[in-house]
Amino acid sequence: MTYLAVPIAAKDLNEAARQIDAAIAAGAEAIELRTDYIENLSVELVGELIAQARSAAADVPLIVTCREKKQGGIIDYPLALRLDVLIAAVQAGVEFIDIEYDNFILTEVKQKVLGACLGRTTRLILSAHNFQAPFADIKKLCRDVLAACPDAIPKLVYTASHINDCFEAFDLLHDAKQDTIAFCMGEAGLISRLITKKLGGFVTFASLDEKTGTAPGQSTIEQLKDLYHWDSIDAETELYGVIGAPIAHSLSPAIHNACFADAGLNKLYLPLLVAGGQGEFSQFVDNCLSREWLDFRGFSVTIPHKENALNYVKSKTGFVEPLAERIGAANTLIIEHRASSIENRVSAYNTDYSAALDSITAALRITRTDLKDMSVAIIGAGGVARAIVAGLADAGAKVKIYNRTVEKAKRLAVEFKCDYASLDALHKPKEKLIINCTSIGMHPNTDSSPFNAKLLQKHMAVFDTVYNPLETKLLKEAKEVGAKTISGLDMFVNQAIAQFKLFTGKNADSKFMKRIVCESV
Ligand code: NAP
C-alpha cells in the first residue's frame, strides 16, 4: 500500500480541525500532523490535536512530525520539546512518528525514542532531507538508516535540480526490500511524487491546496486524484508523458489521462520537465529505457525538444516516419516493450502536420488532393510552421512564408521549395488561406494579432494555430468579415487523437477530448 498523505500545516487547533476535515473529505489516506507549524506548541496541545484528528476519522493513520528548522521545519522548537511531542504521540497510539535520522542517532535521543516505542504499535519514520541537491550516496544513507533501526521506514527526500536527478530515488524504491519513502522536491522532482505508488513507495505527500503546501513541488490532493487518477495506479501501470520545457501548463496530461481512464486503460500520463538540450534529452530517455520496470511506453514531445527527439531515435537506429524525417522534428516517440536492447526500441512520428492538414480539409470541406495549387500564406517560420509547410508542400499547395526574421523564412522556403518574404511584406496578401504559426495572440497577450484586420476578406480562410485563447483576436476579426475560420483547438485535438492511436491502437473520442481542453483552458 502507498499512502496518499496530506500534511496539516496549521498554526492552531481551529485551523487544524478545518484542514483535517478538508483532507478527509478530499480522500486523504493518511494525515501528517506537522506540529512544528503550531504556535506555542506543548505536549497538551499535541494530545488535543491527535484526539481531534481521531474524532474526524478514526481509521485514517496519523503521522506525527515536529520538523527541525534546518530540515524544513517552520517554528524552531528545541530538540527536547520536539522529542516530548513525539513521545506523547507514541503514547497516544499514533501509527507513525517521523524524526530526523541525524537527531535519532544521538545516543540519548535513540534510547528515549526506542524506549517509548517498546511494546507499542507506532512505527518510526527516520527522515533525511537535502534541500540543495541529491544526497552524495542515497543507497549508503538508506543502509545507514536501517543499520541504526532495522524496523524503521527510511524517508530520503532531496531537491532535484533536473528531472534526471530523480532516477536514483526510483532505483532505491525499485530495489527496496522494506518500506521506504523516497522522492524529490522541486518542479523537476514532480514525477517522483506521482509515480511513487507504481514503484511501491510507502507514502507520497499532497497538499490540500496551493496555499498549504509544506514542500516545494508538492501537488494538491485534487490534482493527484482527478488529473493523475491516483486511485487507479498500481505496479502494472504503464507510463507516458509529455517532454518539454516549460511544461507545467501543458494540457496534454489532462487530455491523455482523461482518455486513458475513459477507455479503461491502466496508463498514466505525466508532465516531464526536461530542461537543457540534446544531451539532457538523450540522457532522460536513456534513463527511462534502461529501466524497463518503469514501463515507459510513449512520449509526446514539445518545445524545445522536437528535433532532439528525432536525432535521438536516429542515433538508436529506431524507425523514423518518413515525413517526420523530412520535417526534421518528431512530436511522438513510441517505446516497444521488452525489446532486446535500447537500440530499435524507440520509434519517431510527427502528428502535427497531419493534424493541421486534417483541420484545414475538415473546415473547408475538401480532401487533401484539393490542397494542390491552393495559395497559402504561412506567418512564422518556427517549429509548427515547419510541420505545416512540409505537409502543405507535400500536398502540392503554393506556400509563401512570412516571418519576422526573414533569414529563417528563407531557410524554410528553400528546403520545401516555396516562396518567402518578411512579415512587413504582408500588406496585400493574395493568398486564400492564411495560417498563423507564431505565438502572437496567445495568452496572456490576447489583444494582439499577427495580421492587420483591414486586410481580412470574406473569401479568405484563416487558421490560427494558437489555441489559448480558444478564439484569438485574429479569429474573432476574421469571423467579423465573414471569413472561414479554423481554430488551433482542432489541430491540437487532432494531434492528440493521432498520438492516442499510436499509444493505444485505439480511436479517441474527439468531442470528449475537445471538452477536456475547453474545461482546462
Ligand atoms: P517557435 O518555434 O518558437 O516559433 C515561433 C515563431 O513565432 C517564429 O517564427 C517567430 O519569429 C514568431 N514570433 C514570435 N513572436 C513574434 C512576434 N512578437 N512578432 C513576430 N513574430 C513572432 O514556436 P512554434 O513551436 O512554432 O509554436 C508557435 C505557436 O504555435 C505556439 O505559440 C502555439 O500557440 C502554436 N502551436 C499550436 C499547436 C496546435 O496543436 N494547435 C501546436 C504547436 C504550436 P522569429 O523567427 O522572427 O523569432
PDB file of C-alpha atoms and ligand atoms in Angstrom, residues 302-303 306 331 352 355-356 359 379-388 401-409 423 436-443 445 448 450 463-468 487-496, ligand 1:
ATOM      1  CA  THR A 302       7.140  19.628 -27.405  1.00  0.00           C
ATOM      2  CA  ILE A 303       9.274  22.807 -27.344  1.00  0.00           C
ATOM      3  CA  LYS A 306      11.203  18.017 -31.231  1.00  0.00           C
ATOM      4  CA  ASN A 331       6.456  15.086 -31.594  1.00  0.00           C
ATOM      5  CA  ASP A 352       1.480  17.834 -36.134  1.00  0.00           C
ATOM      6  CA  ALA A 355      -3.350  17.229 -37.571  1.00  0.00           C
ATOM      7  CA  ALA A 356      -3.029  20.591 -39.305  1.00  0.00           C
ATOM      8  CA  SER A 359      -8.120  20.569 -39.541  1.00  0.00           C
ATOM      9  CA  ILE A 379       3.012  33.531 -40.856  1.00  0.00           C
ATOM     10  CA  GLY A 380       6.010  32.344 -38.854  1.00  0.00           C
ATOM     11  CA  ALA A 381       8.919  30.023 -39.540  1.00  0.00           C
ATOM     12  CA  GLY A 382       9.327  28.106 -36.262  1.00  0.00           C
ATOM     13  CA  GLY A 383       8.557  24.507 -35.348  1.00  0.00           C
ATOM     14  CA  VAL A 384       4.833  24.485 -36.052  1.00  0.00           C
ATOM     15  CA  ALA A 385       5.309  26.386 -39.337  1.00  0.00           C
ATOM     16  CA  ARG A 386       7.864  23.777 -40.378  1.00  0.00           C
ATOM     17  CA  ALA A 387       5.429  20.883 -39.866  1.00  0.00           C
ATOM     18  CA  ILE A 388       2.579  22.669 -41.667  1.00  0.00           C
ATOM     19  CA  ILE A 401       6.262  32.021 -45.741  1.00  0.00           C
ATOM     20  CA  TYR A 402       6.208  35.413 -43.981  1.00  0.00           C
ATOM     21  CA  ASN A 403       8.437  35.774 -40.942  1.00  0.00           C
ATOM     22  CA  ARG A 404       9.838  38.494 -38.716  1.00  0.00           C
ATOM     23  CA  THR A 405      13.324  37.052 -39.147  1.00  0.00           C
ATOM     24  CA  VAL A 406      13.406  36.805 -42.908  1.00  0.00           C
ATOM     25  CA  GLU A 407      16.539  34.629 -42.899  1.00  0.00           C
ATOM     26  CA  LYS A 408      14.556  31.887 -41.128  1.00  0.00           C
ATOM     27  CA  ALA A 409      11.723  32.192 -43.651  1.00  0.00           C
ATOM     28  CA  LEU A 423       6.460  39.810 -42.141  1.00  0.00           C
ATOM     29  CA  ASN A 436      -0.763  31.986 -38.122  1.00  0.00           C
ATOM     30  CA  CYS A 437       2.149  29.870 -36.902  1.00  0.00           C
ATOM     31  CA  THR A 438       3.545  32.468 -34.484  1.00  0.00           C
ATOM     32  CA  SER A 439       2.697  32.836 -30.822  1.00  0.00           C
ATOM     33  CA  ILE A 440       1.216  36.299 -31.434  1.00  0.00           C
ATOM     34  CA  GLY A 441      -2.242  36.495 -29.801  1.00  0.00           C
ATOM     35  CA  MET A 442      -1.508  33.726 -27.341  1.00  0.00           C
ATOM     36  CA  HIS A 443      -2.390  34.113 -23.655  1.00  0.00           C
ATOM     37  CA  ASN A 445      -1.125  38.736 -24.997  1.00  0.00           C
ATOM     38  CA  SER A 448      -2.517  41.240 -30.365  1.00  0.00           C
ATOM     39  CA  PRO A 450      -0.232  38.889 -36.453  1.00  0.00           C
ATOM     40  CA  PHE A 463      -6.332  29.270 -39.462  1.00  0.00           C
ATOM     41  CA  ASP A 464      -4.762  30.280 -36.142  1.00  0.00           C
ATOM     42  CA  THR A 465      -2.626  27.526 -34.598  1.00  0.00           C
ATOM     43  CA  VAL A 466      -2.787  29.309 -31.225  1.00  0.00           C
ATOM     44  CA  TYR A 467      -5.405  27.558 -29.040  1.00  0.00           C
ATOM     45  CA  ASN A 468      -5.170  29.551 -25.836  1.00  0.00           C
ATOM     46  CA  SER A 487      -9.050  27.116 -34.663  1.00  0.00           C
ATOM     47  CA  GLY A 488      -5.835  25.850 -33.121  1.00  0.00           C
ATOM     48  CA  LEU A 489      -8.017  23.704 -30.888  1.00  0.00           C
ATOM     49  CA  ASP A 490      -8.901  21.473 -33.860  1.00  0.00           C
ATOM     50  CA  MET A 491      -5.234  20.950 -34.674  1.00  0.00           C
ATOM     51  CA  PHE A 492      -4.334  20.371 -31.036  1.00  0.00           C
ATOM     52  CA  VAL A 493      -7.082  17.797 -30.615  1.00  0.00           C
ATOM     53  CA  ASN A 494      -6.232  16.117 -33.939  1.00  0.00           C
ATOM     54  CA  GLN A 495      -2.556  15.690 -32.998  1.00  0.00           C
ATOM     55  CA  ALA A 496      -3.583  14.311 -29.598  1.00  0.00           C
TER      56      ALA A 496
HETATM   57  P1  NAP B   1       8.754  28.645 -32.339  1.00  0.00           P
HETATM   58  O1  NAP B   1       9.470  27.527 -32.995  1.00  0.00           O
HETATM   59  O2  NAP B   1       9.359  29.298 -31.152  1.00  0.00           O
HETATM   60  O3  NAP B   1       8.444  29.756 -33.442  1.00  0.00           O
HETATM   61  C1  NAP B   1       7.844  30.982 -33.109  1.00  0.00           C
HETATM   62  C2  NAP B   1       7.539  31.775 -34.379  1.00  0.00           C
HETATM   63  O4  NAP B   1       6.770  32.908 -33.972  1.00  0.00           O
HETATM   64  C3  NAP B   1       8.775  32.294 -35.087  1.00  0.00           C
HETATM   65  O5  NAP B   1       8.526  32.317 -36.463  1.00  0.00           O
HETATM   66  C4  NAP B   1       8.916  33.716 -34.529  1.00  0.00           C
HETATM   67  O6  NAP B   1       9.556  34.596 -35.391  1.00  0.00           O
HETATM   68  C5  NAP B   1       7.455  34.103 -34.409  1.00  0.00           C
HETATM   69  N1  NAP B   1       7.230  35.162 -33.432  1.00  0.00           N
HETATM   70  C6  NAP B   1       7.219  35.018 -32.083  1.00  0.00           C
HETATM   71  N2  NAP B   1       6.941  36.201 -31.506  1.00  0.00           N
HETATM   72  C7  NAP B   1       6.788  37.114 -32.512  1.00  0.00           C
HETATM   73  C8  NAP B   1       6.484  38.484 -32.545  1.00  0.00           C
HETATM   74  N3  NAP B   1       6.299  39.178 -31.442  1.00  0.00           N
HETATM   75  N4  NAP B   1       6.388  39.091 -33.739  1.00  0.00           N
HETATM   76  C9  NAP B   1       6.580  38.397 -34.889  1.00  0.00           C
HETATM   77  N5  NAP B   1       6.863  37.081 -34.915  1.00  0.00           N
HETATM   78  C10 NAP B   1       6.968  36.438 -33.732  1.00  0.00           C
HETATM   79  O7  NAP B   1       7.311  28.155 -31.841  1.00  0.00           O
HETATM   80  P2  NAP B   1       6.362  27.040 -32.526  1.00  0.00           P
HETATM   81  O8  NAP B   1       6.632  25.708 -31.958  1.00  0.00           O
HETATM   82  O9  NAP B   1       6.381  27.200 -33.987  1.00  0.00           O
HETATM   83  O10 NAP B   1       4.936  27.486 -31.940  1.00  0.00           O
HETATM   84  C11 NAP B   1       4.329  28.715 -32.359  1.00  0.00           C
HETATM   85  C12 NAP B   1       2.899  28.735 -31.852  1.00  0.00           C
HETATM   86  O11 NAP B   1       2.150  27.715 -32.482  1.00  0.00           O
HETATM   87  C13 NAP B   1       2.773  28.431 -30.365  1.00  0.00           C
HETATM   88  O12 NAP B   1       2.846  29.615 -29.642  1.00  0.00           O
HETATM   89  C14 NAP B   1       1.437  27.740 -30.236  1.00  0.00           C
HETATM   90  O13 NAP B   1       0.457  28.671 -29.853  1.00  0.00           O
HETATM   91  C15 NAP B   1       1.140  27.255 -31.622  1.00  0.00           C
HETATM   92  N6  NAP B   1       1.104  25.778 -31.665  1.00  0.00           N
HETATM   93  C16 NAP B   1      -0.104  25.187 -31.787  1.00  0.00           C
HETATM   94  C17 NAP B   1      -0.197  23.815 -31.871  1.00  0.00           C
HETATM   95  C18 NAP B   1      -1.535  23.175 -32.007  1.00  0.00           C
HETATM   96  O14 NAP B   1      -1.615  21.931 -31.936  1.00  0.00           O
HETATM   97  N7  NAP B   1      -2.595  23.932 -32.221  1.00  0.00           N
HETATM   98  C19 NAP B   1       0.952  23.013 -31.833  1.00  0.00           C
HETATM   99  C20 NAP B   1       2.188  23.650 -31.687  1.00  0.00           C
HETATM  100  C21 NAP B   1       2.246  25.041 -31.618  1.00  0.00           C
HETATM  101  P3  NAP B   1      11.158  34.742 -35.430  1.00  0.00           P
HETATM  102  O15 NAP B   1      11.665  33.621 -36.272  1.00  0.00           O
HETATM  103  O16 NAP B   1      11.398  36.067 -36.012  1.00  0.00           O
HETATM  104  O17 NAP B   1      11.628  34.633 -33.992  1.00  0.00           O
END
